[in-house]
CSV table of C-alpha atoms and ligand atoms in Angstrom, one decimal:
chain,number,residue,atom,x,y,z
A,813,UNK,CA,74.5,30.6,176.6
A,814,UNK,CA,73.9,27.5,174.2
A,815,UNK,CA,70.0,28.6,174.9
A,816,UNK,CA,70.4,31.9,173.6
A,817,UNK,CA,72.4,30.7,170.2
A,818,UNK,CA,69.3,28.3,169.5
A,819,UNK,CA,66.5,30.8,170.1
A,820,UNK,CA,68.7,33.0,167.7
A,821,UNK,CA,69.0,30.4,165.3
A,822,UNK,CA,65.4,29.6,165.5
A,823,UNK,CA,64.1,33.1,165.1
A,824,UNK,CA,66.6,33.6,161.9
A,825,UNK,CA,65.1,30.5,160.7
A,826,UNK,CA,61.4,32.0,161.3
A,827,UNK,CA,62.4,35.2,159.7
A,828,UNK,CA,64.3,33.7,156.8
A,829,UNK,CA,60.4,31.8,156.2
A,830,UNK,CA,58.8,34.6,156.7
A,831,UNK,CA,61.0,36.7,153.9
A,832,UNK,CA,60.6,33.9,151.6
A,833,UNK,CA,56.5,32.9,152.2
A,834,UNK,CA,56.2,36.7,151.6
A,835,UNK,CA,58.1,37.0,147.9
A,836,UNK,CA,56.2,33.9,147.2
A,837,UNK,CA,52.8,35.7,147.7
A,838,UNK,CA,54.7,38.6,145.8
A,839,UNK,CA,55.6,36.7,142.9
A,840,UNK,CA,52.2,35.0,142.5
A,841,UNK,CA,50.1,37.9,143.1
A,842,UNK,CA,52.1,39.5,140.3
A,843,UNK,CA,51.8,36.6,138.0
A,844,UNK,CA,47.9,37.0,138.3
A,845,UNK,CA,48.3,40.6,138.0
A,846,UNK,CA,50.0,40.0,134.9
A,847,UNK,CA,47.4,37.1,133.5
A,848,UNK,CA,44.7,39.1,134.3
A,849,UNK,CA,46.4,42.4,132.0
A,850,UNK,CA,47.0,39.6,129.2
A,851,UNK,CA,43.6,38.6,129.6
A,852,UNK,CA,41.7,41.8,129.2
A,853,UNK,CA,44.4,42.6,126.1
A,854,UNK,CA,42.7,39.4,124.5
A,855,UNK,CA,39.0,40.1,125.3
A,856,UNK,CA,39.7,44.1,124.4
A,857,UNK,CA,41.3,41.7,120.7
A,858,UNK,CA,38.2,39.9,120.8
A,859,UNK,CA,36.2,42.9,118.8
A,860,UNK,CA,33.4,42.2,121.4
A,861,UNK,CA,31.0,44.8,120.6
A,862,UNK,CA,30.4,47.4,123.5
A,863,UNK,CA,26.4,46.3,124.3
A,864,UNK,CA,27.7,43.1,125.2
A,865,UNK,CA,30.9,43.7,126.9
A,866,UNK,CA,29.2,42.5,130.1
A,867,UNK,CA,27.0,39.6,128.9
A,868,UNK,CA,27.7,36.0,130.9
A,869,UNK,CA,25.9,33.0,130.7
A,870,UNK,CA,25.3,34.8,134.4
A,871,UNK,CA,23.3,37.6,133.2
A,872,UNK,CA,21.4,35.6,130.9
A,873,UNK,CA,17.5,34.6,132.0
A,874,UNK,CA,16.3,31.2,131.6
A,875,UNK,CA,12.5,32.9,131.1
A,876,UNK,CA,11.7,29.2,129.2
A,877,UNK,CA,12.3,26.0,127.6
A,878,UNK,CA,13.6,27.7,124.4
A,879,UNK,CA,16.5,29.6,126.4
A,880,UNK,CA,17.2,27.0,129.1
A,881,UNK,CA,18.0,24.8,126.3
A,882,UNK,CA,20.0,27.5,124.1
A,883,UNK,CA,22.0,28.7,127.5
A,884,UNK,CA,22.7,24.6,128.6
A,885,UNK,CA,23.9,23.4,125.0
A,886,UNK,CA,25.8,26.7,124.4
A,887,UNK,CA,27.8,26.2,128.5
A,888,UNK,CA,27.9,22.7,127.7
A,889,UNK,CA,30.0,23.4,124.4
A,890,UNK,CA,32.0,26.1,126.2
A,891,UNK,CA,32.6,23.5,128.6
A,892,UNK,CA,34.0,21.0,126.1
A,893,UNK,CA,35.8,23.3,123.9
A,894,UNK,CA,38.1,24.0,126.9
A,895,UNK,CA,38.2,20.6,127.3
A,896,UNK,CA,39.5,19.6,124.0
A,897,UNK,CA,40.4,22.9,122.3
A,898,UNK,CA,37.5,23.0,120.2
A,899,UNK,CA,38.4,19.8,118.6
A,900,UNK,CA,36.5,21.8,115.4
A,901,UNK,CA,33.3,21.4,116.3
A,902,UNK,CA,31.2,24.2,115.3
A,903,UNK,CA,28.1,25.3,116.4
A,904,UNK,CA,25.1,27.3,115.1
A,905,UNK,CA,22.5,29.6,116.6
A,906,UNK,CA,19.6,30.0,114.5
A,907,UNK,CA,16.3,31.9,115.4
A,908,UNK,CA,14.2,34.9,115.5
A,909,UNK,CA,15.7,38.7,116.1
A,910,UNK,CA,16.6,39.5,120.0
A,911,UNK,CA,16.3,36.1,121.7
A,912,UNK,CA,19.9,36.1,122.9
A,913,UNK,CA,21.7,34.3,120.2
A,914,UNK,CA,24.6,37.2,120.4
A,915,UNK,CA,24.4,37.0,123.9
A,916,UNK,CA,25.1,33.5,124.4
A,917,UNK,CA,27.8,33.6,121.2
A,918,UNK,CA,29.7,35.9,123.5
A,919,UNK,CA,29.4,34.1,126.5
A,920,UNK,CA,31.1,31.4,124.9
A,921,UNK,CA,33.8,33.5,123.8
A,922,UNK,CA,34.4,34.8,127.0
A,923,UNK,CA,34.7,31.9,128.3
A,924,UNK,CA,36.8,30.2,125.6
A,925,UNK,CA,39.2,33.2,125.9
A,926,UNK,CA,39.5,33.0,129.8
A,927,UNK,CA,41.0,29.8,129.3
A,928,UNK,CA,43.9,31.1,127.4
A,929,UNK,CA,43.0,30.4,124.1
A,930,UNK,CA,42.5,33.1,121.5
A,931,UNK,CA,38.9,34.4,119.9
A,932,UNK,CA,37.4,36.7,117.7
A,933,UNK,CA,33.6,38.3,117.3
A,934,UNK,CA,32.9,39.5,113.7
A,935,UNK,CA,30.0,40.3,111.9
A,936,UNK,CA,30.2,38.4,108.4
A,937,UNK,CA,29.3,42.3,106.7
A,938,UNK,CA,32.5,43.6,108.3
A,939,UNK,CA,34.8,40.6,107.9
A,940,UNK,CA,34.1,40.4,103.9
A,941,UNK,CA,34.3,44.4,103.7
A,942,UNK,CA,37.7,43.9,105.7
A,943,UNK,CA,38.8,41.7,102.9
A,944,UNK,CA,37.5,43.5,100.5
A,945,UNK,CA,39.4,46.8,101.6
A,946,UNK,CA,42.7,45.0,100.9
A,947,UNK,CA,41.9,45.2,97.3
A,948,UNK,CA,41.9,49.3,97.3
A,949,UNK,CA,44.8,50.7,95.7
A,950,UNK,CA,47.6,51.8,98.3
A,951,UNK,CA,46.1,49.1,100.8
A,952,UNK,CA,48.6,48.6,103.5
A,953,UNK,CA,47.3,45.2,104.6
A,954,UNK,CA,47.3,42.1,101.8
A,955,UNK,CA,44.7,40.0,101.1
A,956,UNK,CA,46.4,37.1,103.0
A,957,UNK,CA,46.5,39.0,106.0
A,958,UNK,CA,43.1,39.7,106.2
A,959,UNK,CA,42.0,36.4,105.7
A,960,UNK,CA,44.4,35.4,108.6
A,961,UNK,CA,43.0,37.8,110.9
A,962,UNK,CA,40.0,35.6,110.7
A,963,UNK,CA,41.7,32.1,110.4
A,964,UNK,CA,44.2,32.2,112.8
A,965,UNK,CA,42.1,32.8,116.2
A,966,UNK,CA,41.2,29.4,118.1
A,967,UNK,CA,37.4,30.2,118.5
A,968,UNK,CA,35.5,32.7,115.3
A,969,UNK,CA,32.3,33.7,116.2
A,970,UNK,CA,30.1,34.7,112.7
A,971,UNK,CA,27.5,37.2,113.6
A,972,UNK,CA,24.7,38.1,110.8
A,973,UNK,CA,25.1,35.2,108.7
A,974,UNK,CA,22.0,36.1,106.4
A,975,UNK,CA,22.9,39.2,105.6
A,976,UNK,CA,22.8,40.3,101.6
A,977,UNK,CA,26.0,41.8,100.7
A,978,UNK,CA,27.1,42.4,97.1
A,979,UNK,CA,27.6,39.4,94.3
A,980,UNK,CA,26.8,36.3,96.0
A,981,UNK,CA,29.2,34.2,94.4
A,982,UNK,CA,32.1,36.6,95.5
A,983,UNK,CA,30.6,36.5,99.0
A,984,UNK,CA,29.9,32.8,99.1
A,985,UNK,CA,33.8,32.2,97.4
A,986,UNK,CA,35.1,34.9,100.5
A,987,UNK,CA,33.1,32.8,103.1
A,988,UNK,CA,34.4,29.7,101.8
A,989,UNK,CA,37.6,30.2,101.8
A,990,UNK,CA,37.6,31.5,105.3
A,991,UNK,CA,35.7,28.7,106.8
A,992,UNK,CA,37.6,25.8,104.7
A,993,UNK,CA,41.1,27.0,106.3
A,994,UNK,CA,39.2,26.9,109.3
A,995,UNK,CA,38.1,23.7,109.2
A,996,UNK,CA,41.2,22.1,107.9
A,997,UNK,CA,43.0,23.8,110.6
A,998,UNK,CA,40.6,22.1,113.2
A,999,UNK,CA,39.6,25.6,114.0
A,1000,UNK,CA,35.9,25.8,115.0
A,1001,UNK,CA,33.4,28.5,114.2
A,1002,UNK,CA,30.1,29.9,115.5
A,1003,UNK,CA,27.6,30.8,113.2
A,1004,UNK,CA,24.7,33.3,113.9
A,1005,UNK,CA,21.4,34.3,112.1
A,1006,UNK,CA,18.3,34.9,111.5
A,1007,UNK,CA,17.7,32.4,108.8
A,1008,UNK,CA,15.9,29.3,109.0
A,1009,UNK,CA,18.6,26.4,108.9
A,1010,UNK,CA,17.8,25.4,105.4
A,1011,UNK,CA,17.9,29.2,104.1
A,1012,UNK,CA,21.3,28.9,106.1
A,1013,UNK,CA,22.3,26.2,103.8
A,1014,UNK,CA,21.7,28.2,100.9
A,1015,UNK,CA,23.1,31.1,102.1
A,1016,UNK,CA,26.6,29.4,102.8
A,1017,UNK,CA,26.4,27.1,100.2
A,1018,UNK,CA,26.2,23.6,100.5
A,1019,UNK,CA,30.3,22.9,100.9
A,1020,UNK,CA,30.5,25.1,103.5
A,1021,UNK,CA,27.5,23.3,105.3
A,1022,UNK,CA,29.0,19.8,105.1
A,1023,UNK,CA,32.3,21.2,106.6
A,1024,UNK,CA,30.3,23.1,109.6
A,1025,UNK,CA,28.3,20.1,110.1
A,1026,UNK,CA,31.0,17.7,110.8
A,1027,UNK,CA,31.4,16.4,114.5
A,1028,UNK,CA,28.1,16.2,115.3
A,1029,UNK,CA,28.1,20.3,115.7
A,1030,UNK,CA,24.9,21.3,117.6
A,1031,UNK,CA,22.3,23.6,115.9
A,1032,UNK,CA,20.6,25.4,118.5
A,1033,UNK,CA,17.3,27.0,117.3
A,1034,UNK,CA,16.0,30.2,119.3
A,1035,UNK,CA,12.4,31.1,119.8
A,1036,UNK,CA,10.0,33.1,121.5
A,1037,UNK,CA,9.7,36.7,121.9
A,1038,UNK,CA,12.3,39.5,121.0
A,1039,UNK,CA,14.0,40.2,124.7
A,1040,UNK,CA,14.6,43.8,123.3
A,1041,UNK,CA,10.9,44.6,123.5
A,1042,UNK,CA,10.0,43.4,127.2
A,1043,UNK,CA,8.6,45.7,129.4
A,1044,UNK,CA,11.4,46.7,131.6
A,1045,UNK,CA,11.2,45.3,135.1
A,1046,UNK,CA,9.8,48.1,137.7
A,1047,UNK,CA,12.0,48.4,140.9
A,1048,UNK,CA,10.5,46.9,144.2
A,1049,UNK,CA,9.8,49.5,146.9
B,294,ATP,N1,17.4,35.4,128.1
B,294,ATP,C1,18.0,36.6,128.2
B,294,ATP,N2,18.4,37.0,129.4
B,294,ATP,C2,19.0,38.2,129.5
B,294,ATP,N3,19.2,39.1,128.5
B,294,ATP,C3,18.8,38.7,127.3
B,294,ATP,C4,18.2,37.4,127.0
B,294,ATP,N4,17.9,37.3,125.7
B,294,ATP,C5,18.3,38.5,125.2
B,294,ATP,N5,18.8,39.3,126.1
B,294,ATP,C6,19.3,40.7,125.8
B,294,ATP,O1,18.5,41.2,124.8
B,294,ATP,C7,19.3,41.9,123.9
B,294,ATP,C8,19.1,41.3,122.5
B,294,ATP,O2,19.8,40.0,122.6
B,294,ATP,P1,20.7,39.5,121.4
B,294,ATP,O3,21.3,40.7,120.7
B,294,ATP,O4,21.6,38.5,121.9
B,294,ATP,O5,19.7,38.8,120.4
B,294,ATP,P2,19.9,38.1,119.0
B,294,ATP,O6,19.2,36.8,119.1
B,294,ATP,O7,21.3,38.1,118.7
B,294,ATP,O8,19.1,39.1,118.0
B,294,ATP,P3,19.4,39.5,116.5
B,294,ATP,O9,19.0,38.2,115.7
B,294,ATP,O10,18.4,40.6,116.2
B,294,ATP,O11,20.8,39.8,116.3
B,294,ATP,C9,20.7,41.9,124.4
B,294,ATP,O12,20.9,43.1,125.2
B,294,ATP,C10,20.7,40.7,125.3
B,294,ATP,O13,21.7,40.8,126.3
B,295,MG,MG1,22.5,39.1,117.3
């Protein structure tokens, strides 16, 4: 009698386990379920352009020295931005047209983003006209919030830096004071073109420069031929 009360005991005990090990694995599958919805809110945020929606440092090809350099420094400072939050440190991809400078910008991004911080891919055409648009009569967004939109998020990344658009003090004012609350915010921002570093200088302007500059930010200069125009690679069989 006293052995049946124990083995009943005993299997109550192994069921009671059994309920709880199960809403454990419950609760924590739906606490990925829900990181993973927050995630791809963030990256669909991101204003990641559609060609590049699946580009990883993964799908990238070290095909030299050139890119197995760009792809290293640009994981390397996705590795310490996660680190230490960015810590402000900027970084700029310089270099001719289709050698995977957007490529790698978003792979960063990605990666930046996945670790639960916020990030935004503009092109610098589209952020100044976005600014600009606030100054249309009837407007319903202000001129503050439009600069926030590209202040607030942990990780900018500047696409088409080089660019000519309209008076180039306005434009270099507009870039300024985007970038300067950037930096002061220890905010850091990626910077892509096609312009030599010192036509990147001039571009920006020289304040702006000295502000992306500081920490020791890497310039990562892209070479070789445009990926765009390879032949494309013939099935085997
Ligand atoms: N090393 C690489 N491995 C795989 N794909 C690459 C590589 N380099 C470039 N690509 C691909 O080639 C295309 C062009 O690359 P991307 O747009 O990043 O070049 P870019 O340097 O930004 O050019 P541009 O200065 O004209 O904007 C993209 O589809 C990109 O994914
Ligand atoms: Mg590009």
């Amino acid at each position: 009698m006293a052995q049946d009360s124990g083995c009943s005991l005993n299997s109550d005990k192994a069921d009671f386990d059994s309920v709880r090990r199960r809403d454990a694995e419950q609760a924590e599958k739906e606490r990925q379920e829900a990181r993973q919805r927050d995630l791809e809110k963030a990256l669909n945020r991101a204003g990641i352009p559609e060609r590049f929606a699946g580009k990883t440092f993964a799908t990238y090809q070290n095909l030299g020295t050139s890119q197995k350099v760009a792809r290293s420094t640009c994981e390397l400072y996705a590795d310490q931005f996660r680190a230490m939050k960015g810590n402000g440190v900027c970084m700029i991809l310089t270099g001719s047209p289709g050698t995977g400078k957007t490529h790698l910008a978003v792979s960063v991004l990605r990666n930046v983003i996945d670790s639960g911080n916020t990030g935004l891919f503009v092109s610098v055409s589209e952020m100044l006209r976005k600014i600009r648009n606030t100054y249309a009569k009837g407007s319903k967004q202000t001129e503050e919030e439009a600069f926030s939109m590209f202040v607030k998020p942990t990780l900018l990344v500047l696409d088409e830096v080089g660019v000519a658009i309209g008076d180039e003090e306005k434009r270099k004012a507009m870039v300024f004071d985007v970038l300067n609350a950037r930096y002061n915010a220890l905010r850091p921002t990626i910077i892509i073109g096609n312009l030599t570093v010192e036509e990147m200088q001039s571009y920006l302007g020289e304040r702006v420069w000295d502000r992306l500059m500081e920490g020791g930010s890497p310039v990562v200069a892209f070479t070789g031929e445009s990926y765009r125009q390879r032949a494309p690679v013939k099935e085997a069989g």
